[in-house]
JSON list of C-alpha atoms in Angstrom, two decimals:
[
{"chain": "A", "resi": 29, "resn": "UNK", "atom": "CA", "xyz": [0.00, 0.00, 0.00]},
{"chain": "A", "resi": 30, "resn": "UNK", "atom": "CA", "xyz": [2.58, 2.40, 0.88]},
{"chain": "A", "resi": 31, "resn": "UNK", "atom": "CA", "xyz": [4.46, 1.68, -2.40]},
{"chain": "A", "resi": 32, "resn": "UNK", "atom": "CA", "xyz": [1.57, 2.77, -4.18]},
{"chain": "A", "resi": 33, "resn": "UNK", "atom": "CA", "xyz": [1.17, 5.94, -2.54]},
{"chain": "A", "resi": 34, "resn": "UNK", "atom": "CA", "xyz": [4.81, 6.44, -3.21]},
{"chain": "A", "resi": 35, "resn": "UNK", "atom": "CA", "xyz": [4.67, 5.76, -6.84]},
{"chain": "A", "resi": 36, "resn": "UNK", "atom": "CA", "xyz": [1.10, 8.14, -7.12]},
{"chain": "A", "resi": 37, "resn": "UNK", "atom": "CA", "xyz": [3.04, 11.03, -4.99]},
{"chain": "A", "resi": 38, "resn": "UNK", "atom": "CA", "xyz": [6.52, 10.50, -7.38]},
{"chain": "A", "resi": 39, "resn": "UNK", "atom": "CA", "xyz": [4.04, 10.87, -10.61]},
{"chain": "A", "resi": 40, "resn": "UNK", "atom": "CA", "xyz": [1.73, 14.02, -9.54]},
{"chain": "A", "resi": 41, "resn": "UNK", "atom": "CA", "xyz": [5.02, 15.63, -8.71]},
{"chain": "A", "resi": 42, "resn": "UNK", "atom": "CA", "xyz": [6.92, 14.58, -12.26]},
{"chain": "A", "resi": 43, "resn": "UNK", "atom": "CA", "xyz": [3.47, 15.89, -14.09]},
{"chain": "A", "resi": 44, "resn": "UNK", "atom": "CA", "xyz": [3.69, 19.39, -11.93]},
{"chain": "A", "resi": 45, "resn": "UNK", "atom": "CA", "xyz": [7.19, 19.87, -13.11]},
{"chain": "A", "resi": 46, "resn": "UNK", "atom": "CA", "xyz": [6.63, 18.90, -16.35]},
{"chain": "A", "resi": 47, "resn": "UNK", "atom": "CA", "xyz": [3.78, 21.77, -16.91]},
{"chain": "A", "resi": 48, "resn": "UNK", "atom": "CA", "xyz": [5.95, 24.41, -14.99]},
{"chain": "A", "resi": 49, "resn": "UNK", "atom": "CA", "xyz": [8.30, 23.50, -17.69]},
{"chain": "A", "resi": 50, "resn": "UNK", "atom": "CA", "xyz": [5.90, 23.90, -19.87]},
{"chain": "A", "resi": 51, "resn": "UNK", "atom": "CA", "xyz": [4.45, 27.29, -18.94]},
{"chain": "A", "resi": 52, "resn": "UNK", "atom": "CA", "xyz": [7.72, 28.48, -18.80]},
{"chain": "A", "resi": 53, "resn": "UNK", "atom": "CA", "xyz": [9.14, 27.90, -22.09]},
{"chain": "A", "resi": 54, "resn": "UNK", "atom": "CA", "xyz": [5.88, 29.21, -23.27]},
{"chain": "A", "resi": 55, "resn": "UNK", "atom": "CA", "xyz": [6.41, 32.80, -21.81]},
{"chain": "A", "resi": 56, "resn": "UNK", "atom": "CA", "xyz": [10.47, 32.88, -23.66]},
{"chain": "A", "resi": 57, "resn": "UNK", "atom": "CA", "xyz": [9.43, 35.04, -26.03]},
{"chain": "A", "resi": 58, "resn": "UNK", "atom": "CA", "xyz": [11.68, 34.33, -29.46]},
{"chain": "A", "resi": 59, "resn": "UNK", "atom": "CA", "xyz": [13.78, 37.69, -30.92]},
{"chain": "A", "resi": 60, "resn": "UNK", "atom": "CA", "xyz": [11.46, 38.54, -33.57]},
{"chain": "A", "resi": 61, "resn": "UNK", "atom": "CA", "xyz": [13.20, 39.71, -37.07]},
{"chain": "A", "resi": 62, "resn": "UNK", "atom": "CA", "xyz": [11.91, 42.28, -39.44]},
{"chain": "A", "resi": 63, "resn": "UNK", "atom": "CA", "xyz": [13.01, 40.83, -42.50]},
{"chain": "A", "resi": 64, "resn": "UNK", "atom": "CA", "xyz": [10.40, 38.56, -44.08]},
{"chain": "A", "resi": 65, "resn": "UNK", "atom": "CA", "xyz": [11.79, 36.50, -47.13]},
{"chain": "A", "resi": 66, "resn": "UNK", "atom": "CA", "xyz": [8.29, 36.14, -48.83]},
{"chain": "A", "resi": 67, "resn": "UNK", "atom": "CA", "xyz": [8.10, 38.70, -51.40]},
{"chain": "A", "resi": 68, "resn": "UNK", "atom": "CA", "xyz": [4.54, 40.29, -52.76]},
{"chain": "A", "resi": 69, "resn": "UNK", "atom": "CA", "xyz": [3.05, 38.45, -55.24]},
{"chain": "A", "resi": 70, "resn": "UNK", "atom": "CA", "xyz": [2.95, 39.62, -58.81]},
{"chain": "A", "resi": 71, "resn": "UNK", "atom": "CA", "xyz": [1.19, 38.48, -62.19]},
{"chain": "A", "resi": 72, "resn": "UNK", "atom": "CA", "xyz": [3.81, 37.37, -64.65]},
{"chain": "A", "resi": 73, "resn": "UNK", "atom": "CA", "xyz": [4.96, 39.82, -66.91]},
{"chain": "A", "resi": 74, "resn": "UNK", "atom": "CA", "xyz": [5.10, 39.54, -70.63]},
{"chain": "A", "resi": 75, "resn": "UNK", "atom": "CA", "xyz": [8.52, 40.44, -71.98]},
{"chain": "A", "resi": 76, "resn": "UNK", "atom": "CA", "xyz": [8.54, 43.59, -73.85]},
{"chain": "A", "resi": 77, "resn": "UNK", "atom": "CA", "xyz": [10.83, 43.88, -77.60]},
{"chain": "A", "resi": 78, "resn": "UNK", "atom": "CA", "xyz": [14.57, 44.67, -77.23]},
{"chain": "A", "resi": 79, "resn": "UNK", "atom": "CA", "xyz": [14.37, 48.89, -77.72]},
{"chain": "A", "resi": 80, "resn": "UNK", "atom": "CA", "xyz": [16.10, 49.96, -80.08]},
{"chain": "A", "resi": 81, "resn": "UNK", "atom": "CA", "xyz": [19.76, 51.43, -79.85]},
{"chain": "A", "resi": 82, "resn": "UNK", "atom": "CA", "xyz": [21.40, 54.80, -81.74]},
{"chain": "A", "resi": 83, "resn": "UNK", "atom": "CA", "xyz": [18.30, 56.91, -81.17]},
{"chain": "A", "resi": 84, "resn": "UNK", "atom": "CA", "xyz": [17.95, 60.34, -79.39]},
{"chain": "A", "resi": 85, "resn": "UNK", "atom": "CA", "xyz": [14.54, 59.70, -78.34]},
{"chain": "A", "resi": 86, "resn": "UNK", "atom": "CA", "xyz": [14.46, 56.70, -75.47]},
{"chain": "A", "resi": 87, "resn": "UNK", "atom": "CA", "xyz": [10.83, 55.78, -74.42]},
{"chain": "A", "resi": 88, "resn": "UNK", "atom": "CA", "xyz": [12.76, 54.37, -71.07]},
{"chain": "A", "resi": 89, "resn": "UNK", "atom": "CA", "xyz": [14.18, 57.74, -70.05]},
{"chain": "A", "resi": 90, "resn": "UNK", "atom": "CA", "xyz": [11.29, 59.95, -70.90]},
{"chain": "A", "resi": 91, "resn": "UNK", "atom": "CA", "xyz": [10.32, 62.14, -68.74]},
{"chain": "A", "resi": 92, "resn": "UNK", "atom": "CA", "xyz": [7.59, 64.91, -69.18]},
{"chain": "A", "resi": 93, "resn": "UNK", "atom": "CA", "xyz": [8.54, 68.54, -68.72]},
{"chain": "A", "resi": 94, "resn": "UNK", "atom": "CA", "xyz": [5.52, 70.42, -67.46]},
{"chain": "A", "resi": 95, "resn": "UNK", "atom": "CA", "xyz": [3.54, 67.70, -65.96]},
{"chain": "A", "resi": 96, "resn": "UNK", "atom": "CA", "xyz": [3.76, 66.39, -62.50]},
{"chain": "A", "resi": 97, "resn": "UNK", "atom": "CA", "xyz": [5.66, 63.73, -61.75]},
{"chain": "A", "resi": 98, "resn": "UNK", "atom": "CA", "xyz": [3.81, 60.26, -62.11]},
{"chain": "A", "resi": 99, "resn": "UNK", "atom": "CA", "xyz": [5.22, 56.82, -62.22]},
{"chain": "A", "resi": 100, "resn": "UNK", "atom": "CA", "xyz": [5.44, 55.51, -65.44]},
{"chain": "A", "resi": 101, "resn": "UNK", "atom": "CA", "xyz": [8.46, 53.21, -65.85]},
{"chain": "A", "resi": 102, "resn": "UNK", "atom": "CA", "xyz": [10.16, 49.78, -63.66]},
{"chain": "A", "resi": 103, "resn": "UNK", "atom": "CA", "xyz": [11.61, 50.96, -60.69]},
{"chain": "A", "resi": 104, "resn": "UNK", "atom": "CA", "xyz": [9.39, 54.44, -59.83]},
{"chain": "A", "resi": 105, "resn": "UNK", "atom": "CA", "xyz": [7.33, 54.66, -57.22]},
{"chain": "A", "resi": 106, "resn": "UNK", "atom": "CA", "xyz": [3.41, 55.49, -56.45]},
{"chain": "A", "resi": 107, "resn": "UNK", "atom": "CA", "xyz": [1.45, 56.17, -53.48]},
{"chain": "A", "resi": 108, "resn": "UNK", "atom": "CA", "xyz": [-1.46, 54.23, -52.66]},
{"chain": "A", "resi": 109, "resn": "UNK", "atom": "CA", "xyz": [-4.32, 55.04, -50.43]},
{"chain": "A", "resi": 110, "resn": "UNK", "atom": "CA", "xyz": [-5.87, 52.13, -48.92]},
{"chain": "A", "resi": 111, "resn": "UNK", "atom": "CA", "xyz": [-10.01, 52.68, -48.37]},
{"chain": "A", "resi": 112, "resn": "UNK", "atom": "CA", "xyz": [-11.07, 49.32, -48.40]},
{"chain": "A", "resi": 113, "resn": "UNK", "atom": "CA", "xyz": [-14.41, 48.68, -46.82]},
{"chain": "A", "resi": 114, "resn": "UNK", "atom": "CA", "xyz": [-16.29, 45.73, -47.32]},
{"chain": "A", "resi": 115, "resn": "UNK", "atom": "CA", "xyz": [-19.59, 44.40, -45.13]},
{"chain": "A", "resi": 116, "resn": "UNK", "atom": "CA", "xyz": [-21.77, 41.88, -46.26]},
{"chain": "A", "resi": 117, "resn": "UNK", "atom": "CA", "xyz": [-24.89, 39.79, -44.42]},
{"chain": "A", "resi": 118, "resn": "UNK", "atom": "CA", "xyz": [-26.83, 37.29, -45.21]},
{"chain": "A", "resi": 119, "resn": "UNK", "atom": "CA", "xyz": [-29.71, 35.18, -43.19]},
{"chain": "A", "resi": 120, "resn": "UNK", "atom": "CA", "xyz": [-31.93, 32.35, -44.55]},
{"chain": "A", "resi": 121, "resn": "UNK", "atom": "CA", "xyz": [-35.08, 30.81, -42.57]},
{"chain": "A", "resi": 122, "resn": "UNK", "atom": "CA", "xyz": [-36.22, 27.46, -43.13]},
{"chain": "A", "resi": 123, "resn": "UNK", "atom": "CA", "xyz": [-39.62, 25.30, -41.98]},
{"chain": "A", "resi": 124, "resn": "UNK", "atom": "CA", "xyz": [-40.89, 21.83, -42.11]},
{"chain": "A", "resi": 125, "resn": "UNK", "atom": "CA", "xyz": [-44.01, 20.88, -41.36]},
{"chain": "A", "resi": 126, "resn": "UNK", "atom": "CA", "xyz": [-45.68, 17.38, -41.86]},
{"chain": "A", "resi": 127, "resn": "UNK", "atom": "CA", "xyz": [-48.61, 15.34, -40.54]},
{"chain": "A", "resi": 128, "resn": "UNK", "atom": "CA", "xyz": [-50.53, 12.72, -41.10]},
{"chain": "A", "resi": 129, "resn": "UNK", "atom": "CA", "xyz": [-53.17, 10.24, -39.85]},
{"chain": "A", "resi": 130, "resn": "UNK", "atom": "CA", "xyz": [-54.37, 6.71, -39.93]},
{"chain": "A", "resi": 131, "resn": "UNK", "atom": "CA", "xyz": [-57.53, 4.85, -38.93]},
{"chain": "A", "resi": 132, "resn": "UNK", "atom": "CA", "xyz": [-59.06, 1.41, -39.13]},
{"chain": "A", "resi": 133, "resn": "UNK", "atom": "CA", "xyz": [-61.35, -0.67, -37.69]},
{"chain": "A", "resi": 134, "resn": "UNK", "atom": "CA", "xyz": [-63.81, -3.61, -37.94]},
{"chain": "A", "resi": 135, "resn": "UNK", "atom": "CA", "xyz": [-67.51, -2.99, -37.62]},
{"chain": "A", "resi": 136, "resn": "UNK", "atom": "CA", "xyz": [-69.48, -6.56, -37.95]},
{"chain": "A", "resi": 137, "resn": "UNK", "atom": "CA", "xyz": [-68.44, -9.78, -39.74]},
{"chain": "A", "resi": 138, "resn": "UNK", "atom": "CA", "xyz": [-71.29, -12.62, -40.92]},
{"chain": "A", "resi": 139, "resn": "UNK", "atom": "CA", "xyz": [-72.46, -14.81, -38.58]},
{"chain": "A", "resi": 140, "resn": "UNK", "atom": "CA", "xyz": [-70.86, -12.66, -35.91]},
{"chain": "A", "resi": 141, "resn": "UNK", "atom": "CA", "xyz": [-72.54, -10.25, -33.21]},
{"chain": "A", "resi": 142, "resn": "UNK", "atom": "CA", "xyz": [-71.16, -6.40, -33.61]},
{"chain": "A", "resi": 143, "resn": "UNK", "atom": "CA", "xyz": [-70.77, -5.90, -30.28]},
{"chain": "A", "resi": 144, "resn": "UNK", "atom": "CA", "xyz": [-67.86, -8.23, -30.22]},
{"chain": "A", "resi": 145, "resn": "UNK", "atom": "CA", "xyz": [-65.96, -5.46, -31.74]},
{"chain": "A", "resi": 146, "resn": "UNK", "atom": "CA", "xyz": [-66.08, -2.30, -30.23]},
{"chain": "A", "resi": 147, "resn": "UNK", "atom": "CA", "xyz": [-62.30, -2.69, -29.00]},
{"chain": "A", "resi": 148, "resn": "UNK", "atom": "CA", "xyz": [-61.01, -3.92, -32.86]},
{"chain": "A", "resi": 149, "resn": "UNK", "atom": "CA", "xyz": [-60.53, -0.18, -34.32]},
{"chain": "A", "resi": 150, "resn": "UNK", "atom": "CA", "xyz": [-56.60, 1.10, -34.85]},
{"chain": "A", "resi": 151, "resn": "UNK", "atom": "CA", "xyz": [-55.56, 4.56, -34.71]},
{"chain": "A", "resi": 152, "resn": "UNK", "atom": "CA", "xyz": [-52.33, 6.28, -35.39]},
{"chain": "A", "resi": 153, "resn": "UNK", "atom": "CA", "xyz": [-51.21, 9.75, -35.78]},
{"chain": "A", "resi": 154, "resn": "UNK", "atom": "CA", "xyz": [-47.85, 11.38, -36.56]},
{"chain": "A", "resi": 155, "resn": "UNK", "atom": "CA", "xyz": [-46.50, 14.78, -36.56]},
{"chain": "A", "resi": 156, "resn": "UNK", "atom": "CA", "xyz": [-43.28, 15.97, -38.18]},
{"chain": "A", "resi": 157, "resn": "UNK", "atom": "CA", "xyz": [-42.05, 19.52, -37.79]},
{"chain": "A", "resi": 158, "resn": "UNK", "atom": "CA", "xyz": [-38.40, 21.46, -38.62]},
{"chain": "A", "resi": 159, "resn": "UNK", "atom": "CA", "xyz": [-37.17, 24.70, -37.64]},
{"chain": "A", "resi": 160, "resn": "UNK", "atom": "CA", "xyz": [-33.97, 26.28, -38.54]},
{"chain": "A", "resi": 161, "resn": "UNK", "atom": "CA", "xyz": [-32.77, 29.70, -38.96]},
{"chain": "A", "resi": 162, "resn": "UNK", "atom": "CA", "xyz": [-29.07, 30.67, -39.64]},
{"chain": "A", "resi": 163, "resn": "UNK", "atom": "CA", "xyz": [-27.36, 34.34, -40.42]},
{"chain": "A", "resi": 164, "resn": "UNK", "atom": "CA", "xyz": [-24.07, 35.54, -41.39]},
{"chain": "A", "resi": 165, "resn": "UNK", "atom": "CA", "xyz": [-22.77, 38.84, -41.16]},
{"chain": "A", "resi": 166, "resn": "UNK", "atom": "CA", "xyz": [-19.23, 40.63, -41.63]},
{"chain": "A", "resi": 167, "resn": "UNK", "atom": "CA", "xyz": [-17.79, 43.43, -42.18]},
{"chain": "A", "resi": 168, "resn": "UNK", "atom": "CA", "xyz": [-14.23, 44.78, -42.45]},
{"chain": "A", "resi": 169, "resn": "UNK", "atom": "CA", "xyz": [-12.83, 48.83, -42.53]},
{"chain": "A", "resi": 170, "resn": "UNK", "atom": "CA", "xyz": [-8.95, 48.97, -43.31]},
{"chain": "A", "resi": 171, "resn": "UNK", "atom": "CA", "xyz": [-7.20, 52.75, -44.31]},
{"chain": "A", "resi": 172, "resn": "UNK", "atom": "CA", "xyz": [-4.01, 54.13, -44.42]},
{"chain": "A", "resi": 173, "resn": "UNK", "atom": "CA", "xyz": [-1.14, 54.82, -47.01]},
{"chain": "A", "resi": 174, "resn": "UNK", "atom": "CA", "xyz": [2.06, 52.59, -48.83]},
{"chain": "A", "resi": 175, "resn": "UNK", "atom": "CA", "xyz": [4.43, 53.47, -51.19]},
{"chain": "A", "resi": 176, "resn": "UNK", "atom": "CA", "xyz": [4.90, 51.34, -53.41]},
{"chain": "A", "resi": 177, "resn": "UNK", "atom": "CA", "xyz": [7.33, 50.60, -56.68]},
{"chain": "A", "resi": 178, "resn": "UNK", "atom": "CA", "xyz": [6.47, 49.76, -60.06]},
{"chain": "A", "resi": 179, "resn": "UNK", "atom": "CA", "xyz": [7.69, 46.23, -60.92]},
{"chain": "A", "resi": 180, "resn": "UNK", "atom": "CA", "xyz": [6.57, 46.18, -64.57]},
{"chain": "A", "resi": 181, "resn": "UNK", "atom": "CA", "xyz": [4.58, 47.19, -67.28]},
{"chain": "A", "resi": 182, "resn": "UNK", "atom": "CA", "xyz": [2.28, 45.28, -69.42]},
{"chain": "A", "resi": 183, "resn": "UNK", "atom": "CA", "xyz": [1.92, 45.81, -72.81]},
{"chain": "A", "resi": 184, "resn": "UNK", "atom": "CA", "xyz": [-1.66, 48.13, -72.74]},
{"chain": "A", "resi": 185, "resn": "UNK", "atom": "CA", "xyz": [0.80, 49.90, -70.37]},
{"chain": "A", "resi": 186, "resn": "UNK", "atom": "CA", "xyz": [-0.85, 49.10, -67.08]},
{"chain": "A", "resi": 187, "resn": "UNK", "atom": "CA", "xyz": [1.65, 49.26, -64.06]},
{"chain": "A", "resi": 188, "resn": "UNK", "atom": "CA", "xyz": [2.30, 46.27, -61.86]},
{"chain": "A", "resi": 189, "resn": "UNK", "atom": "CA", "xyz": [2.61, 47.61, -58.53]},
{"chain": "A", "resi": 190, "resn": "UNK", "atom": "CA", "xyz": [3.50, 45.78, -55.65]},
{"chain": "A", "resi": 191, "resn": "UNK", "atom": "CA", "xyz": [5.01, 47.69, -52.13]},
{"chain": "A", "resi": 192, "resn": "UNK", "atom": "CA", "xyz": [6.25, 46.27, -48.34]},
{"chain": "A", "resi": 193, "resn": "UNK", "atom": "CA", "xyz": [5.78, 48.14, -45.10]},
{"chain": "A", "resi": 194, "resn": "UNK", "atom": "CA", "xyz": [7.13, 47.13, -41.69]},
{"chain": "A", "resi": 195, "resn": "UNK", "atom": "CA", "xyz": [7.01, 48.50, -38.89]},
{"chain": "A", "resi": 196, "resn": "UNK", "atom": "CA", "xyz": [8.85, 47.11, -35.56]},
{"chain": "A", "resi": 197, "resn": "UNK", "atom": "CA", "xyz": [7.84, 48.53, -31.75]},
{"chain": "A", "resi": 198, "resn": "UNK", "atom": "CA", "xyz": [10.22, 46.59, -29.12]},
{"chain": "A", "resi": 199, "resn": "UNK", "atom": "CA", "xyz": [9.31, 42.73, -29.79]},
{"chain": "A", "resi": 200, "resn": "UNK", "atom": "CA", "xyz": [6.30, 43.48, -31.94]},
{"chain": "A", "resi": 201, "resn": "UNK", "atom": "CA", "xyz": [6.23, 43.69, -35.99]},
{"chain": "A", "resi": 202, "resn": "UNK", "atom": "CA", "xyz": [3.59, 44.74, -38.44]},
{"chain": "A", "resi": 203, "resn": "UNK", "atom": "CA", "xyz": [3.97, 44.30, -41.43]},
{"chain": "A", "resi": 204, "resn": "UNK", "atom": "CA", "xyz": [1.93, 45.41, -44.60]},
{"chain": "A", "resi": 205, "resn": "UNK", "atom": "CA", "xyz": [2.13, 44.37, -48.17]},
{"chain": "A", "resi": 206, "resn": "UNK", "atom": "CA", "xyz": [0.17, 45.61, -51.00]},
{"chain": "A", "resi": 207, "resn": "UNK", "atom": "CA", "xyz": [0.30, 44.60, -54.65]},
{"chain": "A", "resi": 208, "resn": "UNK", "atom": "CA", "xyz": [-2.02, 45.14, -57.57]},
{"chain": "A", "resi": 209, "resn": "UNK", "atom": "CA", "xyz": [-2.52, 46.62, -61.43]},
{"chain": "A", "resi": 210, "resn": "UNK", "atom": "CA", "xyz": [-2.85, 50.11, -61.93]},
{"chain": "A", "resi": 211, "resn": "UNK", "atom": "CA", "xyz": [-3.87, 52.24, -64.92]},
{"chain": "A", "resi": 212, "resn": "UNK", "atom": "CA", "xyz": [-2.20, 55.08, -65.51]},
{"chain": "A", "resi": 213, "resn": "UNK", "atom": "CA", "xyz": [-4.74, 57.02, -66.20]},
{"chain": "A", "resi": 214, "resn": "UNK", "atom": "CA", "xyz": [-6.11, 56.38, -62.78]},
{"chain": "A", "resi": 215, "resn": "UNK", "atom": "CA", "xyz": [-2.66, 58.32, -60.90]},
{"chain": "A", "resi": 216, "resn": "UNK", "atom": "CA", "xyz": [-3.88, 61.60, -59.26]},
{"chain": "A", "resi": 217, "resn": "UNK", "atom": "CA", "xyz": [-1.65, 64.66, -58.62]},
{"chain": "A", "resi": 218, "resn": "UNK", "atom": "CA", "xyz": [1.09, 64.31, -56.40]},
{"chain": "A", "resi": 219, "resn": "UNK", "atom": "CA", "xyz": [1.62, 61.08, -57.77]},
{"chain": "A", "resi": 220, "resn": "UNK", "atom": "CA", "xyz": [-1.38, 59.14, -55.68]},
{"chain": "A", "resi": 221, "resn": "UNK", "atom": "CA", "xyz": [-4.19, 56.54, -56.43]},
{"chain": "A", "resi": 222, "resn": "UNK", "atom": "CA", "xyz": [-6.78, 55.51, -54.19]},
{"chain": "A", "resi": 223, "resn": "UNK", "atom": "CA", "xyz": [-7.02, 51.60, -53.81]},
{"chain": "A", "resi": 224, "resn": "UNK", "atom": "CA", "xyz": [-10.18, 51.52, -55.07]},
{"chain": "A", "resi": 225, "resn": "UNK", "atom": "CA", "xyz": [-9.01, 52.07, -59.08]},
{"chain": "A", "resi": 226, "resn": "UNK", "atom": "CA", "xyz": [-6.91, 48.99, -58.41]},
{"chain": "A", "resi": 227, "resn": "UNK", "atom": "CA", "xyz": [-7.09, 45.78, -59.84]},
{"chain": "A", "resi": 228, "resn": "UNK", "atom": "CA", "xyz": [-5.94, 42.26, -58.80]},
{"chain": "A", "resi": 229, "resn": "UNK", "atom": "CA", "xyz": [-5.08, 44.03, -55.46]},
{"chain": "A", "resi": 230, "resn": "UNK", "atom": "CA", "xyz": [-3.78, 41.63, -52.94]},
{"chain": "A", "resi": 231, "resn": "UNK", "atom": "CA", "xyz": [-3.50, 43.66, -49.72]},
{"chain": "A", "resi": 232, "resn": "UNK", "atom": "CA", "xyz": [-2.01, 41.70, -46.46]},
{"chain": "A", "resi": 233, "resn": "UNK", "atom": "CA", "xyz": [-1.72, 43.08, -42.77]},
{"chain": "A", "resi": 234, "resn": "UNK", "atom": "CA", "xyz": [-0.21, 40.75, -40.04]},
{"chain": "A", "resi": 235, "resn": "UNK", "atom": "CA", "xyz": [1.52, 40.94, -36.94]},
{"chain": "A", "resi": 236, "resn": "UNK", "atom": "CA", "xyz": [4.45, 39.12, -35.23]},
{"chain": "A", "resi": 237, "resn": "UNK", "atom": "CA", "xyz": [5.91, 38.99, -31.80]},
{"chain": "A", "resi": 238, "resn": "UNK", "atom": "CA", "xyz": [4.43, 38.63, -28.61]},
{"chain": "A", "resi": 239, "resn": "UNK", "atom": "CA", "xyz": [0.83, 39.91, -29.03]},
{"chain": "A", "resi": 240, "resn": "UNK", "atom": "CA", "xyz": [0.83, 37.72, -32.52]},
{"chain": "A", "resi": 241, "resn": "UNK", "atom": "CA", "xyz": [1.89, 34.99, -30.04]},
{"chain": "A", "resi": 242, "resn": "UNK", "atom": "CA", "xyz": [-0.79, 35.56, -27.53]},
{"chain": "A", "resi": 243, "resn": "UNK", "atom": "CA", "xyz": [-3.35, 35.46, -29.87]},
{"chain": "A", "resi": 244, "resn": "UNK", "atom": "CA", "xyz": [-2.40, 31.90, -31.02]},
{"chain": "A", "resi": 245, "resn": "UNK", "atom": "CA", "xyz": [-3.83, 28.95, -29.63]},
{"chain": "A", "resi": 246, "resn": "UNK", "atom": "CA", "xyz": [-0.84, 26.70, -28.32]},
{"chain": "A", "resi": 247, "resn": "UNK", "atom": "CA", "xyz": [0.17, 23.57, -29.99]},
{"chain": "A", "resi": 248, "resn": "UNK", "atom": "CA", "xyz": [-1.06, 21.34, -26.66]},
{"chain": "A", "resi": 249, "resn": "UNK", "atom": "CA", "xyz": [-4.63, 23.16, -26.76]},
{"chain": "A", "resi": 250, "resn": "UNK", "atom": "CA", "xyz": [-5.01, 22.52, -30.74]},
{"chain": "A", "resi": 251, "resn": "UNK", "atom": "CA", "xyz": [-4.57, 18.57, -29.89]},
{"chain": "A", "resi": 252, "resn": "UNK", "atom": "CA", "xyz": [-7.23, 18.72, -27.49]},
{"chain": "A", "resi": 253, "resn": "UNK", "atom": "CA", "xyz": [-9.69, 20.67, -29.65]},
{"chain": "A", "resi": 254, "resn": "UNK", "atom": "CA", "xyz": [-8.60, 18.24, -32.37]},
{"chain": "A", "resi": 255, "resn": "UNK", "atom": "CA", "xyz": [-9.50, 15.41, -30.54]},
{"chain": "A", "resi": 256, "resn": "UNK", "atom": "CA", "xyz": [-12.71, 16.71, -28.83]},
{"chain": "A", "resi": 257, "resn": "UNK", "atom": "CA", "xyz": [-15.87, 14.85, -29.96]},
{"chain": "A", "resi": 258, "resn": "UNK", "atom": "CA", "xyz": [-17.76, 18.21, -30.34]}
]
C-alpha cells in the first residue's frame, strides 16, 4: 500500500514539473526579425521587344517637362491610399411541417354479433415539424497609405505595382504588403491613387511577436480541440 502511494506522490510531482516546464518555455518570447523573405506576389509579366539602340529619343528615359511627376516606368514609385471597406450579411429561414393520420377498424363480420368489436378499431397519428434559422454577417474597414514601386509594365501599359511596409515597436512587428494593377490614367496629382481604381489588389496586414503569439492557440490546446468529440 505504501508503495503505491509512493509511486502516485513520485508521478503528480513529475506531471507538476513537467507543466511548470511547460508554462515556462511558453512565456520565452523568441527575438522577432523584421526581415520577411516572402516577397509580394505579382502576375507574370510579358517580356517587352529589345528597344532599339542609336536613337535620341528613349521611351525608357522619358520624362515629361511640365507635368507632374507620375510613375510611369520599372523601378518608380506610387502612393497608394488604402479605403477598403467591405460588409456583407446574409440570413436564410427554413420550416418543415408534416402530418398525417391513420384509422381502421372492424364494424361486424357474418355470422358474428357487432358488439364483439367495439375494441377492434386502430388509430395512429404522426406529426413531423423542422425549424432552422441561420445568419451571417461581416464586415471589415482597413485605411491608411504605402508606397509602393512599379515592378513592370504590361503591354496596354498598365503598371504592376507591388510595395512592403514594416514597422517594428520593441518585440512586436507589423507588417503590410500591398500589390495590384494600376492604370495610368487612374494616378492623381502628387503622384497618388486611391485603392479603389486597383485591380488584382492583394493587400495583407499581419503581426508578429508577442501579441501575434498571444493570440495563437498553443500547440497542446489545438490537440485537445482536435481530438474533442464536439
Amino acid at each position: 500500500m505504501k508503495r503505491h502511494a509512493v509511486v502516485r506522490s513520485a508521478t503528480l510531482h513529475a506531471t507538476l514539473v513537467l507543466s511548470l516546464l511547460l508554462a515556462g518555455c511558453g512565456v520565452i518570447w523568441p527575438r522577432v526579425q523584421v526581415e520577411d523573405n516572402q516577397p509580394p506576389l505579382l502576375p507574370e509579366v510579358i517580356p517587352q521587344p529589345a528597344e532599339a539602340t542609336g536613337s535620341i529619343y528613349r521611351a525608357a528615359s522619358y520624362r515629361p517637362l511640365f507635368e507632374d511627376h507620375r510613375a510611369r516606368h520599372v523601378g518608380d514609385t506610387l502612393v497608394v491610399q488604402i479605403v477598403e471597406k467591405i460588409s456583407a450579411s446574409q440570413s436564410s429561414t427554413s420550416s418543415v411541417d408534416k402530418k398525417g393520420g391513420l384509422a381502421a377498424g372492424v364494424t361486424a363480420l357474418p355470422g358474428m354479433n357487432a358488439g364483439k368489436f367495439g375494441r377492434a378499431n386502430i388509430g395512429a397519428t404522426g406529426t413531423n415539424s423542422f425549424e432552422g434559422k441561420g445568419a451571417t454577417e461581416s464586415s471589415n474597414d482597413f485605411s491608411g497609405t504605402i508606397t509602393v514601386v512599379v515592378r513592370g509594365v504590361l503591354p496596354n501599359g498598365h503598371l504592376l505595382i507591388a510595395g512592403e511596409k514594416q514597422i517594428g515597436v520593441n518585440e512586436n512587428v507589423d507588417v503590410l504588403r500591398f500589390s495590384g494593377q494600376v492604370d495610368p490614367r487612374a494616378i492623381q496629382s502628387g503622384n497618388a491613387v486611391p485603392s479603389a481604381q486597383i485591380a488584382n489588389v492583394r493587400l495583407e496586414h499581419r503581426g508578429r511577436g508577442q501579441q501575434a503569439e498571444a493570440q495563437a492557440v498553443g500547440w497542446l490546446s489545438r490537440v485537445f480541440l482536435s481530438l474533442a468529440p464536439v
